[in-house]
Amino acid sequence: MNSTAKRPRFLDLTKIRLPLPGIVSILHRISGVLMILAIPFCIWLLELAVTDQAAFSQAAAVADSLLFKLATAVILWSLCHHLVAGIRYLLLDIDVWIERKQARQSAVGVFIVSIVLTIVFLGVIW
């Protein structure tokens, strides 16, 4: 197990070029965290909407804001990406698309499908 090649002491992560399946993996984790972090805000907004008429008006004002619409788009993308990437990982677990070229193509497919689904769902809700 002795290697004669000198290993780097400090890795410069900015110089490492991550392959596309690795980017999908990191975004899968980030999308999961984003969805978890959105739960308290969604609960607050739901509670506000069902309290009374004045609180409902306040919730409607929040929902009409540009910041809320951007956050909705990000959370919706997170949901779509997490779902599609999760299906990809389930298929990888049963040795489907396991070869390098197929794994790269499926990673591209995750990006395309998640963005298309996000646009479609945003079109439906807006």
GROMACS .gro file of C-alpha atoms in nm:
model
  126
    1MET     CA    1   0.000   0.000   0.000
    2ASN     CA    2   0.300   0.231  -0.007
    3SER     CA    3   0.266   0.478  -0.287
    4THR     CA    4   0.569   0.639  -0.441
    5ALA     CA    5   0.364   0.926  -0.586
    6LYS     CA    6   0.375   1.236  -0.375
    7ARG     CA    7   0.028   1.330  -0.253
    8PRO     CA    8  -0.071   1.694  -0.228
    9ARG     CA    9  -0.066   1.839   0.121
   10PHE     CA   10  -0.332   2.102   0.069
   11LEU     CA   11  -0.597   2.056  -0.195
   12ASP     CA   12  -0.702   2.369  -0.380
   13LEU     CA   13  -1.071   2.295  -0.429
   14THR     CA   14  -1.106   2.586  -0.672
   15LYS     CA   15  -0.878   2.410  -0.921
   16ILE     CA   16  -1.054   2.074  -0.911
   17ARG     CA   17  -1.295   2.030  -1.202
   18LEU     CA   18  -1.587   1.826  -1.078
   19PRO     CA   19  -1.753   1.598  -1.335
   20LEU     CA   20  -2.117   1.662  -1.423
   21PRO     CA   21  -2.252   1.365  -1.220
   22GLY     CA   22  -2.066   1.510  -0.920
   23ILE     CA   23  -2.235   1.846  -0.971
   24VAL     CA   24  -2.573   1.671  -0.986
   25SER     CA   25  -2.486   1.494  -0.661
   26ILE     CA   26  -2.397   1.818  -0.483
   27LEU     CA   27  -2.707   1.993  -0.616
   28HIS     CA   28  -2.917   1.696  -0.499
   29ARG     CA   29  -2.791   1.754  -0.146
   30ILE     CA   30  -2.835   2.131  -0.169
   31SER     CA   31  -3.190   2.093  -0.300
   32GLY     CA   32  -3.277   1.867  -0.007
   33VAL     CA   33  -3.142   2.122   0.240
   34LEU     CA   34  -3.333   2.404   0.069
   35MET     CA   35  -3.658   2.212   0.095
   36ILE     CA   36  -3.599   2.142   0.465
   37LEU     CA   37  -3.519   2.507   0.531
   38ALA     CA   38  -3.838   2.615   0.351
   39ILE     CA   39  -4.065   2.408   0.577
   40PRO     CA   40  -4.084   2.659   0.869
   41PHE     CA   41  -4.166   2.945   0.631
   42CYS     CA   42  -4.436   2.740   0.460
   43ILE     CA   43  -4.587   2.647   0.796
   44TRP     CA   44  -4.583   3.012   0.904
   45LEU     CA   45  -4.749   3.122   0.580
   46LEU     CA   46  -5.015   2.850   0.608
   47GLU     CA   47  -5.087   2.942   0.969
   48LEU     CA   48  -5.113   3.307   0.868
   49ALA     CA   49  -5.351   3.225   0.584
   50VAL     CA   50  -5.595   3.029   0.800
   51THR     CA   51  -5.600   3.252   1.108
   52ASP     CA   52  -5.850   3.520   1.003
   53GLN     CA   53  -5.935   3.758   0.717
   54ALA     CA   54  -5.674   4.020   0.808
   55ALA     CA   55  -5.400   3.759   0.841
   56PHE     CA   56  -5.510   3.606   0.512
   57SER     CA   57  -5.473   3.945   0.346
   58GLN     CA   58  -5.123   3.970   0.492
   59ALA     CA   59  -5.038   3.622   0.362
   60ALA     CA   60  -5.172   3.718   0.020
   61ALA     CA   61  -4.953   4.029   0.022
   62VAL     CA   62  -4.651   3.815   0.106
   63ALA     CA   63  -4.740   3.573  -0.174
   64ASP     CA   64  -4.766   3.861  -0.423
   65SER     CA   65  -4.415   3.990  -0.349
   66LEU     CA   66  -4.130   3.940  -0.594
   67LEU     CA   67  -3.909   3.787  -0.326
   68PHE     CA   68  -4.172   3.523  -0.251
   69LYS     CA   69  -4.209   3.442  -0.620
   70LEU     CA   70  -3.832   3.400  -0.657
   71ALA     CA   71  -3.821   3.183  -0.345
   72THR     CA   72  -4.110   2.978  -0.483
   73ALA     CA   73  -3.922   2.925  -0.808
   74VAL     CA   74  -3.609   2.812  -0.621
   75ILE     CA   75  -3.802   2.577  -0.394
   76LEU     CA   76  -3.996   2.438  -0.688
   77TRP     CA   77  -3.669   2.378  -0.875
   78SER     CA   78  -3.532   2.211  -0.560
   79LEU     CA   79  -3.830   1.978  -0.549
   80CYS     CA   80  -3.807   1.891  -0.920
   81HIS     CA   81  -3.430   1.844  -0.914
   82HIS     CA   82  -3.438   1.636  -0.598
   83LEU     CA   83  -3.712   1.412  -0.738
   84VAL     CA   84  -3.547   1.357  -1.077
   85ALA     CA   85  -3.198   1.312  -0.933
   86GLY     CA   86  -3.338   1.073  -0.672
   87ILE     CA   87  -3.492   0.860  -0.946
   88ARG     CA   88  -3.156   0.867  -1.126
   89TYR     CA   89  -2.980   0.746  -0.811
   90LEU     CA   90  -3.234   0.467  -0.764
   91LEU     CA   91  -3.164   0.354  -1.120
   92LEU     CA   92  -2.788   0.374  -1.058
   93ASP     CA   93  -2.837   0.154  -0.751
   94ILE     CA   94  -2.980  -0.122  -0.971
   95ASP     CA   95  -2.695  -0.079  -1.223
   96VAL     CA   96  -2.886   0.117  -1.486
   97TRP     CA   97  -2.680   0.391  -1.660
   98ILE     CA   98  -2.372   0.291  -1.463
   99GLU     CA   99  -2.118   0.336  -1.743
  100ARG     CA  100  -1.937   0.668  -1.760
  101LYS     CA  101  -2.098   0.794  -2.082
  102GLN     CA  102  -2.447   0.690  -1.971
  103ALA     CA  103  -2.396   0.842  -1.626
  104ARG     CA  104  -2.296   1.171  -1.784
  105GLN     CA  105  -2.596   1.163  -2.018
  106SER     CA  106  -2.832   1.088  -1.731
  107ALA     CA  107  -2.681   1.378  -1.536
  108VAL     CA  108  -2.753   1.609  -1.831
  109GLY     CA  109  -3.103   1.462  -1.842
  110VAL     CA  110  -3.153   1.548  -1.474
  111PHE     CA  111  -3.066   1.912  -1.544
  112ILE     CA  112  -3.290   1.934  -1.849
  113VAL     CA  113  -3.590   1.753  -1.700
  114SER     CA  114  -3.576   1.942  -1.370
  115ILE     CA  115  -3.559   2.280  -1.543
  116VAL     CA  116  -3.842   2.189  -1.783
  117LEU     CA  117  -4.059   2.062  -1.497
  118THR     CA  118  -3.989   2.379  -1.300
  119ILE     CA  119  -4.091   2.598  -1.592
  120VAL     CA  120  -4.406   2.394  -1.652
  121PHE     CA  121  -4.510   2.405  -1.284
  122LEU     CA  122  -4.434   2.777  -1.259
  123GLY     CA  123  -4.651   2.832  -1.564
  124VAL     CA  124  -4.933   2.641  -1.396
  125ILE     CA  125  -4.917   2.823  -1.061
  126TRP     CA  126  -4.854   3.173  -1.198
   0.00000   0.00000   0.00000
